[in-house]
């Protein structure tokens, strides 16, 4: 008698593929959020496995703050072209010019301004579902989120007004103007993501691997020196061997000192890490509830 066994990565993969196929079956106008980061790279491979040899039945959507790392945008465009997918990019700069996104006086980060830009894209294309790469292990607000996360007509998330998910049964019904955010990687961990990248031999942006970069120490973390974020008076610029562990924009992404120049090295580093994945993100440090507050307004 033969036996059938799935290892933990295969189980997570089949679960995620099921969720993706559920989206394709239940929604009329879904889109897949693709930034070029490690989580969305895994989403693309899962989408290939879910729908090939047919085309992936949804466009890719990205909100560009104008402060992204160049390596990330280059990878995003290249990968979308490889797959022959329609890539929709909506820029915060254009949203500001159109009056859709309004920066506060003196506000440097455009993290908050991604929210109205994203919601404007949802309205423009009448998307009824957005697939994202968020995982529950990333942050406590995301730990509350279900696979199918309901957003009201204003694009807002109410953690107290979510639908029960019984086994693998999902309620995908939305009224006009409402939409769903769906997270196939909900049960994955950072380690799972990198082990999957290793197993599937997936390419990732070079910024994930160690490289030399000028940095300054600010707010308890190393931030990259760029034209957008020059050093302040009396700040000492240091040339360090660093990499990113999680990618936001240039202004909010802290670098971690690391010699890891391969996927295997990154996996070993994560196994020994004592700091959370998003511990290097300045945008999460505004308050204890920074992520939840943004998500209630319509953030990813």
GROMACS .gro file of C-alpha atoms in nm:
model
  300
    1UNK     CA    1   0.000   0.000   0.000
    2UNK     CA    2   0.140   0.338  -0.100
    3UNK     CA    3   0.126   0.638   0.130
    4UNK     CA    4   0.103   1.004   0.038
    5UNK     CA    5   0.282   1.264   0.246
    6UNK     CA    6   0.322   1.640   0.210
    7UNK     CA    7   0.608   1.816   0.382
    8UNK     CA    8   0.531   2.151   0.545
    9UNK     CA    9   0.622   2.356   0.237
   10UNK     CA   10   0.410   2.139   0.011
   11UNK     CA   11   0.117   2.175   0.250
   12UNK     CA   12   0.151   2.553   0.259
   13UNK     CA   13   0.182   2.559  -0.119
   14UNK     CA   14  -0.136   2.357  -0.174
   15UNK     CA   15  -0.325   2.573   0.076
   16UNK     CA   16  -0.215   2.892  -0.100
   17UNK     CA   17  -0.295   2.755  -0.446
   18UNK     CA   18  -0.643   2.663  -0.324
   19UNK     CA   19  -0.696   3.020  -0.199
   20UNK     CA   20  -0.578   3.165  -0.531
   21UNK     CA   21  -0.810   2.943  -0.731
   22UNK     CA   22  -1.093   3.039  -0.498
   23UNK     CA   23  -1.027   3.405  -0.584
   24UNK     CA   24  -1.035   3.330  -0.957
   25UNK     CA   25  -1.364   3.143  -0.916
   26UNK     CA   26  -1.540   3.390  -0.686
   27UNK     CA   27  -1.443   3.736  -0.810
   28UNK     CA   28  -1.499   3.923  -1.136
   29UNK     CA   29  -1.208   4.169  -1.132
   30UNK     CA   30  -0.923   4.056  -0.904
   31UNK     CA   31  -0.569   4.194  -0.912
   32UNK     CA   32  -0.243   4.072  -0.760
   33UNK     CA   33  -0.032   4.319  -0.563
   34UNK     CA   34   0.326   4.280  -0.687
   35UNK     CA   35   0.608   4.494  -0.550
   36UNK     CA   36   0.906   4.275  -0.639
   37UNK     CA   37   0.961   4.184  -0.273
   38UNK     CA   38   1.020   3.829  -0.153
   39UNK     CA   39   0.659   3.760  -0.051
   40UNK     CA   40   0.508   3.876  -0.379
   41UNK     CA   41   0.774   3.678  -0.566
   42UNK     CA   42   0.638   3.365  -0.397
   43UNK     CA   43   0.284   3.474  -0.490
   44UNK     CA   44   0.381   3.482  -0.857
   45UNK     CA   45   0.519   3.129  -0.846
   46UNK     CA   46   0.202   3.011  -0.670
   47UNK     CA   47  -0.009   3.186  -0.935
   48UNK     CA   48   0.188   3.008  -1.206
   49UNK     CA   49   0.124   2.673  -1.041
   50UNK     CA   50  -0.243   2.757  -0.983
   51UNK     CA   51  -0.325   2.861  -1.341
   52UNK     CA   52  -0.063   2.740  -1.591
   53UNK     CA   53  -0.067   2.658  -1.881
   54UNK     CA   54  -0.332   2.931  -1.903
   55UNK     CA   55  -0.235   3.292  -1.848
   56UNK     CA   56  -0.254   3.425  -1.493
   57UNK     CA   57  -0.613   3.557  -1.498
   58UNK     CA   58  -0.551   3.890  -1.326
   59UNK     CA   59  -0.331   4.197  -1.371
   60UNK     CA   60  -0.048   4.291  -1.136
   61UNK     CA   61  -0.085   4.615  -0.938
   62UNK     CA   62   0.187   4.819  -0.772
   63UNK     CA   63   0.177   5.151  -0.588
   64UNK     CA   64   0.504   5.337  -0.645
   65UNK     CA   65   0.588   5.594  -0.379
   66UNK     CA   66   0.866   5.742  -0.592
   67UNK     CA   67   1.098   5.649  -0.306
   68UNK     CA   68   1.143   5.285  -0.398
   69UNK     CA   69   1.483   5.123  -0.428
   70UNK     CA   70   1.576   5.121  -0.801
   71UNK     CA   71   1.670   4.752  -0.777
   72UNK     CA   72   1.314   4.671  -0.671
   73UNK     CA   73   1.142   4.853  -0.958
   74UNK     CA   74   1.379   4.702  -1.213
   75UNK     CA   75   1.306   4.354  -1.082
   76UNK     CA   76   0.929   4.422  -1.076
   77UNK     CA   77   0.922   4.530  -1.440
   78UNK     CA   78   1.148   4.247  -1.555
   79UNK     CA   79   0.949   3.974  -1.379
   80UNK     CA   80   0.612   4.101  -1.501
   81UNK     CA   81   0.753   4.109  -1.855
   82UNK     CA   82   0.884   3.754  -1.821
   83UNK     CA   83   0.537   3.631  -1.730
   84UNK     CA   84   0.366   3.836  -2.000
   85UNK     CA   85   0.139   3.990  -1.737
   86UNK     CA   86  -0.032   4.327  -1.743
   87UNK     CA   87   0.142   4.546  -1.485
   88UNK     CA   88  -0.051   4.847  -1.354
   89UNK     CA   89   0.166   5.101  -1.170
   90UNK     CA   90   0.003   5.390  -0.989
   91UNK     CA   91   0.239   5.659  -0.862
   92UNK     CA   92   0.199   5.857  -0.543
   93UNK     CA   93   0.357   6.156  -0.722
   94UNK     CA   94   0.070   6.161  -0.973
   95UNK     CA   95  -0.187   6.113  -0.696
   96UNK     CA   96  -0.046   6.418  -0.515
   97UNK     CA   97  -0.061   6.623  -0.837
   98UNK     CA   98  -0.423   6.518  -0.890
   99UNK     CA   99  -0.519   6.603  -0.531
  100UNK     CA  100  -0.601   6.240  -0.451
  101UNK     CA  101  -0.322   6.215  -0.193
  102UNK     CA  102  -0.250   6.518   0.025
  103UNK     CA  103   0.081   6.525   0.217
  104UNK     CA  104   0.096   6.690   0.557
  105UNK     CA  105   0.326   6.992   0.594
  106UNK     CA  106   0.683   6.871   0.638
  107UNK     CA  107   0.588   6.507   0.576
  108UNK     CA  108   0.880   6.327   0.413
  109UNK     CA  109   0.764   5.965   0.409
  110UNK     CA  110   0.505   5.871   0.150
  111UNK     CA  111   0.398   5.555   0.330
  112UNK     CA  112   0.064   5.704   0.437
  113UNK     CA  113   0.008   5.847   0.089
  114UNK     CA  114   0.003   5.498  -0.059
  115UNK     CA  115  -0.343   5.447   0.096
  116UNK     CA  116  -0.544   5.698  -0.114
  117UNK     CA  117  -0.337   5.606  -0.420
  118UNK     CA  118  -0.423   5.238  -0.377
  119UNK     CA  119  -0.792   5.306  -0.310
  120UNK     CA  120  -0.809   5.531  -0.617
  121UNK     CA  121  -0.674   5.243  -0.827
  122UNK     CA  122  -0.934   5.007  -0.679
  123UNK     CA  123  -1.206   5.255  -0.777
  124UNK     CA  124  -1.057   5.326  -1.121
  125UNK     CA  125  -1.042   4.962  -1.227
  126UNK     CA  126  -1.338   4.850  -1.011
  127UNK     CA  127  -1.130   4.575  -0.852
  128UNK     CA  128  -1.337   4.356  -0.623
  129UNK     CA  129  -1.038   4.167  -0.483
  130UNK     CA  130  -0.669   4.235  -0.424
  131UNK     CA  131  -0.432   3.945  -0.354
  132UNK     CA  132  -0.148   4.045  -0.122
  133UNK     CA  133   0.159   3.881   0.027
  134UNK     CA  134   0.103   3.974   0.393
  135UNK     CA  135   0.172   3.702   0.650
  136UNK     CA  136   0.040   3.664   1.004
  137UNK     CA  137   0.385   3.622   1.156
  138UNK     CA  138   0.501   3.964   1.034
  139UNK     CA  139   0.318   4.193   1.272
  140UNK     CA  140   0.048   4.174   1.541
  141UNK     CA  141  -0.213   4.361   1.335
  142UNK     CA  142  -0.164   4.118   1.049
  143UNK     CA  143  -0.195   3.827   1.291
  144UNK     CA  144  -0.562   3.923   1.330
  145UNK     CA  145  -0.627   3.910   0.958
  146UNK     CA  146  -0.806   3.624   0.788
  147UNK     CA  147  -0.736   3.477   0.446
  148UNK     CA  148  -1.032   3.675   0.308
  149UNK     CA  149  -1.018   4.020   0.467
  150UNK     CA  150  -1.328   4.230   0.402
  151UNK     CA  151  -1.297   4.600   0.317
  152UNK     CA  152  -1.598   4.832   0.321
  153UNK     CA  153  -1.701   5.087   0.057
  154UNK     CA  154  -1.435   5.325   0.192
  155UNK     CA  155  -1.162   5.060   0.163
  156UNK     CA  156  -1.135   5.038   0.540
  157UNK     CA  157  -1.061   4.731   0.750
  158UNK     CA  158  -1.259   4.671   1.067
  159UNK     CA  159  -1.104   4.383   1.264
  160UNK     CA  160  -1.432   4.342   1.456
  161UNK     CA  161  -1.635   4.303   1.137
  162UNK     CA  162  -1.476   4.005   0.964
  163UNK     CA  163  -1.628   3.681   0.846
  164UNK     CA  164  -1.580   3.337   0.997
  165UNK     CA  165  -1.367   3.095   0.796
  166UNK     CA  166  -1.476   2.738   0.859
  167UNK     CA  167  -1.208   2.492   0.744
  168UNK     CA  168  -1.141   2.600   0.385
  169UNK     CA  169  -1.478   2.765   0.321
  170UNK     CA  170  -1.467   3.137   0.243
  171UNK     CA  171  -1.743   3.397   0.213
  172UNK     CA  172  -1.641   3.609  -0.086
  173UNK     CA  173  -1.963   3.804  -0.133
  174UNK     CA  174  -1.919   4.181  -0.161
  175UNK     CA  175  -2.157   4.460  -0.256
  176UNK     CA  176  -2.071   4.715  -0.528
  177UNK     CA  177  -1.795   4.944  -0.400
  178UNK     CA  178  -1.673   4.695  -0.140
  179UNK     CA  179  -1.379   4.466  -0.200
  180UNK     CA  180  -1.181   4.186  -0.044
  181UNK     CA  181  -0.811   4.161   0.035
  182UNK     CA  182  -0.694   3.801   0.015
  183UNK     CA  183  -0.368   3.675   0.166
  184UNK     CA  184  -0.266   3.327   0.044
  185UNK     CA  185   0.058   3.339   0.247
  186UNK     CA  186  -0.122   3.399   0.579
  187UNK     CA  187   0.015   3.084   0.744
  188UNK     CA  188   0.369   3.118   0.607
  189UNK     CA  189   0.664   3.239   0.813
  190UNK     CA  190   0.969   3.434   0.702
  191UNK     CA  191   1.164   3.108   0.712
  192UNK     CA  192   0.902   2.934   0.495
  193UNK     CA  193   0.931   3.209   0.235
  194UNK     CA  194   1.307   3.176   0.204
  195UNK     CA  195   1.296   2.795   0.206
  196UNK     CA  196   1.039   2.812  -0.074
  197UNK     CA  197   1.259   3.056  -0.268
  198UNK     CA  198   1.545   2.809  -0.227
  199UNK     CA  199   1.338   2.506  -0.328
  200UNK     CA  200   1.185   2.677  -0.632
  201UNK     CA  201   1.513   2.850  -0.725
  202UNK     CA  202   1.340   3.186  -0.747
  203UNK     CA  203   1.530   3.500  -0.839
  204UNK     CA  204   1.510   3.788  -0.590
  205UNK     CA  205   1.633   4.150  -0.605
  206UNK     CA  206   2.003   4.186  -0.528
  207UNK     CA  207   1.927   4.420  -0.237
  208UNK     CA  208   1.830   4.115  -0.026
  209UNK     CA  209   2.194   4.001  -0.037
  210UNK     CA  210   2.491   4.161   0.136
  211UNK     CA  211   2.648   4.460  -0.035
  212UNK     CA  212   2.838   4.774   0.062
  213UNK     CA  213   2.631   5.085   0.127
  214UNK     CA  214   2.672   5.421   0.300
  215UNK     CA  215   2.451   5.433   0.610
  216UNK     CA  216   2.377   5.655   0.908
  217UNK     CA  217   2.260   5.550   1.253
  218UNK     CA  218   1.917   5.701   1.318
  219UNK     CA  219   1.634   5.593   1.547
  220UNK     CA  220   1.827   5.285   1.657
  221UNK     CA  221   1.877   5.148   1.306
  222UNK     CA  222   2.102   5.186   1.004
  223UNK     CA  223   1.934   5.387   0.728
  224UNK     CA  224   2.076   5.417   0.375
  225UNK     CA  225   2.222   5.750   0.267
  226UNK     CA  226   2.049   5.871  -0.050
  227UNK     CA  227   1.956   6.199  -0.218
  228UNK     CA  228   1.613   6.156  -0.059
  229UNK     CA  229   1.762   6.108   0.285
  230UNK     CA  230   2.100   6.280   0.320
  231UNK     CA  231   2.285   6.271   0.652
  232UNK     CA  232   2.192   6.532   0.910
  233UNK     CA  233   2.456   6.762   1.060
  234UNK     CA  234   2.684   6.572   1.299
  235UNK     CA  235   2.562   6.234   1.170
  236UNK     CA  236   2.852   6.005   1.085
  237UNK     CA  237   2.830   5.825   0.751
  238UNK     CA  238   2.965   5.471   0.762
  239UNK     CA  239   3.036   5.233   0.476
  240UNK     CA  240   2.890   4.900   0.588
  241UNK     CA  241   2.826   4.553   0.451
  242UNK     CA  242   2.448   4.530   0.479
  243UNK     CA  243   2.132   4.386   0.328
  244UNK     CA  244   1.759   4.438   0.368
  245UNK     CA  245   1.544   4.187   0.551
  246UNK     CA  246   1.212   4.348   0.461
  247UNK     CA  247   1.166   4.617   0.197
  248UNK     CA  248   0.962   4.934   0.222
  249UNK     CA  249   1.075   5.255   0.057
  250UNK     CA  250   1.420   5.407   0.095
  251UNK     CA  251   1.310   5.637   0.377
  252UNK     CA  252   1.153   5.370   0.599
  253UNK     CA  253   1.372   5.065   0.533
  254UNK     CA  254   1.645   4.992   0.783
  255UNK     CA  255   1.951   4.797   0.673
  256UNK     CA  256   2.089   4.506   0.873
  257UNK     CA  257   2.459   4.434   0.897
  258UNK     CA  258   2.505   4.096   0.735
  259UNK     CA  259   2.756   3.892   0.533
  260UNK     CA  260   2.474   3.677   0.384
  261UNK     CA  261   2.528   3.665   0.008
  262UNK     CA  262   2.321   3.356  -0.076
  263UNK     CA  263   1.976   3.219   0.002
  264UNK     CA  264   2.137   2.948   0.217
  265UNK     CA  265   2.318   3.214   0.422
  266UNK     CA  266   1.995   3.409   0.470
  267UNK     CA  267   1.813   3.098   0.594
  268UNK     CA  268   2.090   3.032   0.847
  269UNK     CA  269   2.079   3.396   0.957
  270UNK     CA  270   1.702   3.390   1.011
  271UNK     CA  271   1.730   3.071   1.216
  272UNK     CA  272   1.961   3.251   1.458
  273UNK     CA  273   1.783   3.590   1.453
  274UNK     CA  274   1.651   3.743   1.774
  275UNK     CA  275   1.495   4.052   1.613
  276UNK     CA  276   1.161   4.039   1.431
  277UNK     CA  277   1.147   4.075   1.055
  278UNK     CA  278   0.981   4.417   1.062
  279UNK     CA  279   1.204   4.539   1.344
  280UNK     CA  280   1.402   4.730   1.081
  281UNK     CA  281   1.100   4.921   0.944
  282UNK     CA  282   1.081   5.283   1.060
  283UNK     CA  283   0.718   5.313   0.945
  284UNK     CA  284   0.611   5.064   1.214
  285UNK     CA  285   0.765   5.270   1.495
  286UNK     CA  286   0.523   5.564   1.493
  287UNK     CA  287   0.320   5.391   1.765
  288UNK     CA  288   0.241   5.047   1.904
  289UNK     CA  289  -0.064   5.034   1.676
  290UNK     CA  290   0.096   5.196   1.368
  291UNK     CA  291   0.021   4.906   1.133
  292UNK     CA  292  -0.335   4.854   1.257
  293UNK     CA  293  -0.413   5.225   1.228
  294UNK     CA  294  -0.293   5.228   0.866
  295UNK     CA  295  -0.482   4.910   0.780
  296UNK     CA  296  -0.805   5.058   0.917
  297UNK     CA  297  -0.758   5.342   0.667
  298UNK     CA  298  -0.708   5.102   0.374
  299UNK     CA  299  -0.337   5.011   0.384
  300UNK     CA  300  -0.208   4.688   0.230
   0.00000   0.00000   0.00000
